[in-house]
Amino acid sequence: MADYPLHNMSADIVEKILDTTDDEHELPIAIRQHDVPLSKASDFAAYMDEPFTVDENCEYEVGYSSD
């Protein structure tokens, strides 16, 4: 298991990539996770500071939290 911090990522960007919405306007304050389809996982690589390669044997999720 590995974590990849997503820099300069916003809830709007996540919603656009995953084609989802947060009608309750809880993002990014609420902690929650969304499954990321393999076909969308590489779309998040632009927001990582380290190399990322999609592994078809893995499952991906994106989580929101507030620092």
PDB file of N, CA and C in Angstrom:
ATOM      1  N   MET A   1       0.856  -1.178   0.000  1.00  0.00           N
ATOM      2  CA  MET A   1       0.000   0.000   0.000  1.00  0.00           C
ATOM      3  C   MET A   1       0.896   1.233   0.000  1.00  0.00           C
ATOM      4  N   ALA A   2       0.540   2.203  -0.824  1.00  0.00           N
ATOM      5  CA  ALA A   2       1.298   3.443  -0.906  1.00  0.00           C
ATOM      6  C   ALA A   2       0.344   4.622  -0.954  1.00  0.00           C
ATOM      7  N   ASP A   3       0.808   5.730  -0.415  1.00  0.00           N
ATOM      8  CA  ASP A   3       0.061   6.978  -0.482  1.00  0.00           C
ATOM      9  C   ASP A   3       0.812   7.936  -1.394  1.00  0.00           C
ATOM     10  N   TYR A   4       0.081   8.656  -2.204  1.00  0.00           N
ATOM     11  CA  TYR A   4       0.650   9.652  -3.102  1.00  0.00           C
ATOM     12  C   TYR A   4      -0.048  10.982  -2.838  1.00  0.00           C
ATOM     13  N   PRO A   5       0.610  11.903  -2.140  1.00  0.00           N
ATOM     14  CA  PRO A   5      -0.017  13.219  -1.937  1.00  0.00           C
ATOM     15  C   PRO A   5      -0.270  13.900  -3.276  1.00  0.00           C
ATOM     16  N   LEU A   6      -1.420  14.522  -3.392  1.00  0.00           N
ATOM     17  CA  LEU A   6      -1.806  15.229  -4.616  1.00  0.00           C
ATOM     18  C   LEU A   6      -1.687  16.723  -4.351  1.00  0.00           C
ATOM     19  N   HIS A   7      -0.696  17.349  -4.959  1.00  0.00           N
ATOM     20  CA  HIS A   7      -0.416  18.759  -4.736  1.00  0.00           C
ATOM     21  C   HIS A   7      -1.236  19.625  -5.687  1.00  0.00           C
ATOM     22  N   ASN A   8      -1.714  20.739  -5.164  1.00  0.00           N
ATOM     23  CA  ASN A   8      -2.543  21.677  -5.935  1.00  0.00           C
ATOM     24  C   ASN A   8      -3.812  21.022  -6.471  1.00  0.00           C
ATOM     25  N   MET A   9      -4.283  20.020  -5.772  1.00  0.00           N
ATOM     26  CA  MET A   9      -5.504  19.318  -6.138  1.00  0.00           C
ATOM     27  C   MET A   9      -6.668  19.982  -5.404  1.00  0.00           C
ATOM     28  N   SER A  10      -7.770  20.129  -6.072  1.00  0.00           N
ATOM     29  CA  SER A  10      -8.969  20.681  -5.440  1.00  0.00           C
ATOM     30  C   SER A  10     -10.118  19.692  -5.604  1.00  0.00           C
ATOM     31  N   ALA A  11     -11.148  19.902  -4.821  1.00  0.00           N
ATOM     32  CA  ALA A  11     -12.333  19.057  -4.941  1.00  0.00           C
ATOM     33  C   ALA A  11     -12.923  19.167  -6.337  1.00  0.00           C
ATOM     34  N   ASP A  12     -12.876  20.355  -6.921  1.00  0.00           N
ATOM     35  CA  ASP A  12     -13.413  20.542  -8.273  1.00  0.00           C
ATOM     36  C   ASP A  12     -12.675  19.680  -9.289  1.00  0.00           C
ATOM     37  N   ILE A  13     -11.359  19.583  -9.147  1.00  0.00           N
ATOM     38  CA  ILE A  13     -10.568  18.771 -10.071  1.00  0.00           C
ATOM     39  C   ILE A  13     -10.911  17.296  -9.902  1.00  0.00           C
ATOM     40  N   VAL A  14     -11.019  16.841  -8.660  1.00  0.00           N
ATOM     41  CA  VAL A  14     -11.375  15.441  -8.405  1.00  0.00           C
ATOM     42  C   VAL A  14     -12.750  15.148  -8.985  1.00  0.00           C
ATOM     43  N   GLU A  15     -13.695  16.036  -8.760  1.00  0.00           N
ATOM     44  CA  GLU A  15     -15.037  15.839  -9.295  1.00  0.00           C
ATOM     45  C   GLU A  15     -15.019  15.757 -10.816  1.00  0.00           C
ATOM     46  N   LYS A  16     -14.197  16.579 -11.455  1.00  0.00           N
ATOM     47  CA  LYS A  16     -14.114  16.564 -12.909  1.00  0.00           C
ATOM     48  C   LYS A  16     -13.497  15.257 -13.416  1.00  0.00           C
ATOM     49  N   ILE A  17     -12.403  14.821 -12.794  1.00  0.00           N
ATOM     50  CA  ILE A  17     -11.740  13.582 -13.222  1.00  0.00           C
ATOM     51  C   ILE A  17     -12.664  12.380 -13.038  1.00  0.00           C
ATOM     52  N   LEU A  18     -13.319  12.314 -11.886  1.00  0.00           N
ATOM     53  CA  LEU A  18     -14.156  11.150 -11.569  1.00  0.00           C
ATOM     54  C   LEU A  18     -15.604  11.314 -12.020  1.00  0.00           C
ATOM     55  N   ASP A  19     -15.926  12.468 -12.582  1.00  0.00           N
ATOM     56  CA  ASP A  19     -17.296  12.744 -13.023  1.00  0.00           C
ATOM     57  C   ASP A  19     -18.292  12.501 -11.891  1.00  0.00           C
ATOM     58  N   THR A  20     -18.028  13.148 -10.763  1.00  0.00           N
ATOM     59  CA  THR A  20     -18.877  13.027  -9.587  1.00  0.00           C
ATOM     60  C   THR A  20     -19.114  14.417  -9.021  1.00  0.00           C
ATOM     61  N   THR A  21     -20.064  14.542  -8.132  1.00  0.00           N
ATOM     62  CA  THR A  21     -20.331  15.828  -7.495  1.00  0.00           C
ATOM     63  C   THR A  21     -20.493  15.632  -6.001  1.00  0.00           C
ATOM     64  N   ASP A  22     -20.381  16.741  -5.287  1.00  0.00           N
ATOM     65  CA  ASP A  22     -20.611  16.744  -3.849  1.00  0.00           C
ATOM     66  C   ASP A  22     -21.703  17.765  -3.579  1.00  0.00           C
ATOM     67  N   ASP A  23     -22.931  17.330  -3.671  1.00  0.00           N
ATOM     68  CA  ASP A  23     -24.069  18.231  -3.522  1.00  0.00           C
ATOM     69  C   ASP A  23     -24.181  18.850  -2.134  1.00  0.00           C
ATOM     70  N   GLU A  24     -23.557  18.225  -1.148  1.00  0.00           N
ATOM     71  CA  GLU A  24     -23.635  18.749   0.211  1.00  0.00           C
ATOM     72  C   GLU A  24     -22.500  19.726   0.504  1.00  0.00           C
ATOM     73  N   HIS A  25     -21.641  19.970  -0.464  1.00  0.00           N
ATOM     74  CA  HIS A  25     -20.537  20.927  -0.348  1.00  0.00           C
ATOM     75  C   HIS A  25     -19.636  20.633   0.845  1.00  0.00           C
ATOM     76  N   GLU A  26     -19.374  19.366   1.086  1.00  0.00           N
ATOM     77  CA  GLU A  26     -18.520  18.987   2.196  1.00  0.00           C
ATOM     78  C   GLU A  26     -17.056  18.875   1.800  1.00  0.00           C
ATOM     79  N   LEU A  27     -16.761  18.849   0.509  1.00  0.00           N
ATOM     80  CA  LEU A  27     -15.379  18.683   0.072  1.00  0.00           C
ATOM     81  C   LEU A  27     -14.677  20.021   0.038  1.00  0.00           C
ATOM     82  N   PRO A  28     -13.408  20.122   0.330  1.00  0.00           N
ATOM     83  CA  PRO A  28     -12.523  19.052   0.775  1.00  0.00           C
ATOM     84  C   PRO A  28     -12.446  18.918   2.283  1.00  0.00           C
ATOM     85  N   ILE A  29     -13.351  19.541   3.036  1.00  0.00           N
ATOM     86  CA  ILE A  29     -13.260  19.533   4.494  1.00  0.00           C
ATOM     87  C   ILE A  29     -13.549  18.154   5.083  1.00  0.00           C
ATOM     88  N   ALA A  30     -14.580  17.494   4.624  1.00  0.00           N
ATOM     89  CA  ALA A  30     -14.929  16.176   5.154  1.00  0.00           C
ATOM     90  C   ALA A  30     -13.917  15.141   4.676  1.00  0.00           C
ATOM     91  N   ILE A  31     -13.650  14.189   5.522  1.00  0.00           N
ATOM     92  CA  ILE A  31     -12.779  13.094   5.120  1.00  0.00           C
ATOM     93  C   ILE A  31     -13.652  12.045   4.454  1.00  0.00           C
ATOM     94  N   ARG A  32     -13.325  11.731   3.227  1.00  0.00           N
ATOM     95  CA  ARG A  32     -14.065  10.716   2.494  1.00  0.00           C
ATOM     96  C   ARG A  32     -13.166  10.160   1.424  1.00  0.00           C
ATOM     97  N   GLN A  33     -13.564   9.034   0.874  1.00  0.00           N
ATOM     98  CA  GLN A  33     -12.777   8.406  -0.174  1.00  0.00           C
ATOM     99  C   GLN A  33     -13.675   8.027  -1.331  1.00  0.00           C
ATOM    100  N   HIS A  34     -13.078   8.052  -2.524  1.00  0.00           N
ATOM    101  CA  HIS A  34     -13.769   7.623  -3.731  1.00  0.00           C
ATOM    102  C   HIS A  34     -12.899   6.602  -4.436  1.00  0.00           C
ATOM    103  N   ASP A  35     -13.516   5.550  -4.948  1.00  0.00           N
ATOM    104  CA  ASP A  35     -12.784   4.608  -5.780  1.00  0.00           C
ATOM    105  C   ASP A  35     -12.363   5.302  -7.063  1.00  0.00           C
ATOM    106  N   VAL A  36     -11.173   4.958  -7.544  1.00  0.00           N
ATOM    107  CA  VAL A  36     -10.665   5.519  -8.794  1.00  0.00           C
ATOM    108  C   VAL A  36     -10.537   4.377  -9.790  1.00  0.00           C
ATOM    109  N   PRO A  37     -11.298   4.417 -10.879  1.00  0.00           N
ATOM    110  CA  PRO A  37     -11.164   3.377 -11.901  1.00  0.00           C
ATOM    111  C   PRO A  37      -9.743   3.401 -12.488  1.00  0.00           C
ATOM    112  N   LEU A  38      -9.242   2.239 -12.875  1.00  0.00           N
ATOM    113  CA  LEU A  38      -7.898   2.168 -13.468  1.00  0.00           C
ATOM    114  C   LEU A  38      -7.756   3.127 -14.640  1.00  0.00           C
ATOM    115  N   SER A  39      -8.808   3.296 -15.401  1.00  0.00           N
ATOM    116  CA  SER A  39      -8.745   4.178 -16.567  1.00  0.00           C
ATOM    117  C   SER A  39      -8.556   5.648 -16.190  1.00  0.00           C
ATOM    118  N   LYS A  40      -8.821   6.007 -14.941  1.00  0.00           N
ATOM    119  CA  LYS A  40      -8.698   7.391 -14.476  1.00  0.00           C
ATOM    120  C   LYS A  40      -7.496   7.611 -13.568  1.00  0.00           C
ATOM    121  N   ALA A  41      -6.861   6.543 -13.093  1.00  0.00           N
ATOM    122  CA  ALA A  41      -5.775   6.665 -12.119  1.00  0.00           C
ATOM    123  C   ALA A  41      -4.630   7.532 -12.625  1.00  0.00           C
ATOM    124  N   SER A  42      -4.261   7.396 -13.867  1.00  0.00           N
ATOM    125  CA  SER A  42      -3.140   8.179 -14.395  1.00  0.00           C
ATOM    126  C   SER A  42      -3.465   9.665 -14.497  1.00  0.00           C
ATOM    127  N   ASP A  43      -4.746  10.048 -14.500  1.00  0.00           N
ATOM    128  CA  ASP A  43      -5.129  11.458 -14.539  1.00  0.00           C
ATOM    129  C   ASP A  43      -4.667  12.208 -13.290  1.00  0.00           C
ATOM    130  N   PHE A  44      -4.427  11.480 -12.212  1.00  0.00           N
ATOM    131  CA  PHE A  44      -3.978  12.104 -10.969  1.00  0.00           C
ATOM    132  C   PHE A  44      -2.462  12.295 -10.921  1.00  0.00           C
ATOM    133  N   ALA A  45      -1.724  11.657 -11.805  1.00  0.00           N
ATOM    134  CA  ALA A  45      -0.257  11.703 -11.795  1.00  0.00           C
ATOM    135  C   ALA A  45       0.287  13.120 -11.946  1.00  0.00           C
ATOM    136  N   ALA A  46      -0.409  13.968 -12.665  1.00  0.00           N
ATOM    137  CA  ALA A  46       0.049  15.350 -12.861  1.00  0.00           C
ATOM    138  C   ALA A  46       0.106  16.127 -11.545  1.00  0.00           C
ATOM    139  N   TYR A  47      -0.548  15.634 -10.516  1.00  0.00           N
ATOM    140  CA  TYR A  47      -0.598  16.310  -9.223  1.00  0.00           C
ATOM    141  C   TYR A  47       0.328  15.665  -8.192  1.00  0.00           C
ATOM    142  N   MET A  48       1.180  14.746  -8.639  1.00  0.00           N
ATOM    143  CA  MET A  48       2.126  14.047  -7.764  1.00  0.00           C
ATOM    144  C   MET A  48       3.539  14.556  -8.007  1.00  0.00           C
ATOM    145  N   ASP A  49       4.346  14.566  -6.940  1.00  0.00           N
ATOM    146  CA  ASP A  49       5.740  14.992  -7.052  1.00  0.00           C
ATOM    147  C   ASP A  49       6.686  13.838  -7.342  1.00  0.00           C
ATOM    148  N   GLU A  50       6.166  12.640  -7.439  1.00  0.00           N
ATOM    149  CA  GLU A  50       7.003  11.477  -7.692  1.00  0.00           C
ATOM    150  C   GLU A  50       6.432  10.683  -8.859  1.00  0.00           C
ATOM    151  N   PRO A  51       7.265   9.874  -9.498  1.00  0.00           N
ATOM    152  CA  PRO A  51       6.782   9.076 -10.633  1.00  0.00           C
ATOM    153  C   PRO A  51       5.645   8.138 -10.206  1.00  0.00           C
ATOM    154  N   PHE A  52       4.710   7.940 -11.110  1.00  0.00           N
ATOM    155  CA  PHE A  52       3.560   7.074 -10.829  1.00  0.00           C
ATOM    156  C   PHE A  52       3.241   6.267 -12.076  1.00  0.00           C
ATOM    157  N   THR A  53       3.095   4.978 -11.889  1.00  0.00           N
ATOM    158  CA  THR A  53       2.688   4.079 -12.964  1.00  0.00           C
ATOM    159  C   THR A  53       1.501   3.264 -12.473  1.00  0.00           C
ATOM    160  N   VAL A  54       0.464   3.196 -13.272  1.00  0.00           N
ATOM    161  CA  VAL A  54      -0.724   2.429 -12.903  1.00  0.00           C
ATOM    162  C   VAL A  54      -0.378   0.946 -12.913  1.00  0.00           C
ATOM    163  N   ASP A  55      -0.727   0.265 -11.835  1.00  0.00           N
ATOM    164  CA  ASP A  55      -0.550  -1.172 -11.721  1.00  0.00           C
ATOM    165  C   ASP A  55      -1.930  -1.815 -11.816  1.00  0.00           C
ATOM    166  N   GLU A  56      -2.149  -2.600 -12.833  1.00  0.00           N
ATOM    167  CA  GLU A  56      -3.474  -3.203 -13.047  1.00  0.00           C
ATOM    168  C   GLU A  56      -3.869  -4.186 -11.953  1.00  0.00           C
ATOM    169  N   ASN A  57      -2.931  -4.573 -11.096  1.00  0.00           N
ATOM    170  CA  ASN A  57      -3.224  -5.478  -9.991  1.00  0.00           C
ATOM    171  C   ASN A  57      -3.602  -4.730  -8.714  1.00  0.00           C
ATOM    172  N   CYS A  58      -3.668  -3.410  -8.791  1.00  0.00           N
ATOM    173  CA  CYS A  58      -3.981  -2.600  -7.612  1.00  0.00           C
ATOM    174  C   CYS A  58      -5.351  -1.950  -7.749  1.00  0.00           C
ATOM    175  N   GLU A  59      -5.885  -1.557  -6.600  1.00  0.00           N
ATOM    176  CA  GLU A  59      -7.104  -0.761  -6.551  1.00  0.00           C
ATOM    177  C   GLU A  59      -6.706   0.612  -6.052  1.00  0.00           C
ATOM    178  N   TYR A  60      -7.291   1.654  -6.617  1.00  0.00           N
ATOM    179  CA  TYR A  60      -6.940   3.018  -6.254  1.00  0.00           C
ATOM    180  C   TYR A  60      -8.131   3.749  -5.676  1.00  0.00           C
ATOM    181  N   GLU A  61      -7.826   4.633  -4.724  1.00  0.00           N
ATOM    182  CA  GLU A  61      -8.827   5.490  -4.121  1.00  0.00           C
ATOM    183  C   GLU A  61      -8.211   6.871  -3.964  1.00  0.00           C
ATOM    184  N   VAL A  62      -9.052   7.878  -3.997  1.00  0.00           N
ATOM    185  CA  VAL A  62      -8.611   9.237  -3.674  1.00  0.00           C
ATOM    186  C   VAL A  62      -9.362   9.632  -2.419  1.00  0.00           C
ATOM    187  N   GLY A  63      -8.634  10.218  -1.473  1.00  0.00           N
ATOM    188  CA  GLY A  63      -9.240  10.626  -0.214  1.00  0.00           C
ATOM    189  C   GLY A  63      -9.085  12.111  -0.004  1.00  0.00           C
ATOM    190  N   TYR A  64     -10.027  12.684   0.683  1.00  0.00           N
ATOM    191  CA  TYR A  64     -10.020  14.113   0.991  1.00  0.00           C
ATOM    192  C   TYR A  64      -9.761  14.270   2.473  1.00  0.00           C
ATOM    193  N   SER A  65      -8.962  15.256   2.808  1.00  0.00           N
ATOM    194  CA  SER A  65      -8.789  15.597   4.207  1.00  0.00           C
ATOM    195  C   SER A  65      -8.374  17.045   4.289  1.00  0.00           C
ATOM    196  N   SER A  66      -8.487  17.619   5.448  1.00  0.00           N
ATOM    197  CA  SER A  66      -8.115  19.007   5.663  1.00  0.00           C
ATOM    198  C   SER A  66      -6.979  19.053   6.649  1.00  0.00           C
ATOM    199  N   ASP A  67      -5.937  19.800   6.327  1.00  0.00           N
ATOM    200  CA  ASP A  67      -4.805  19.936   7.256  1.00  0.00           C
ATOM    201  C   ASP A  67      -5.023  21.089   8.198  1.00  0.00           C
TER     202      ASP A  67
END
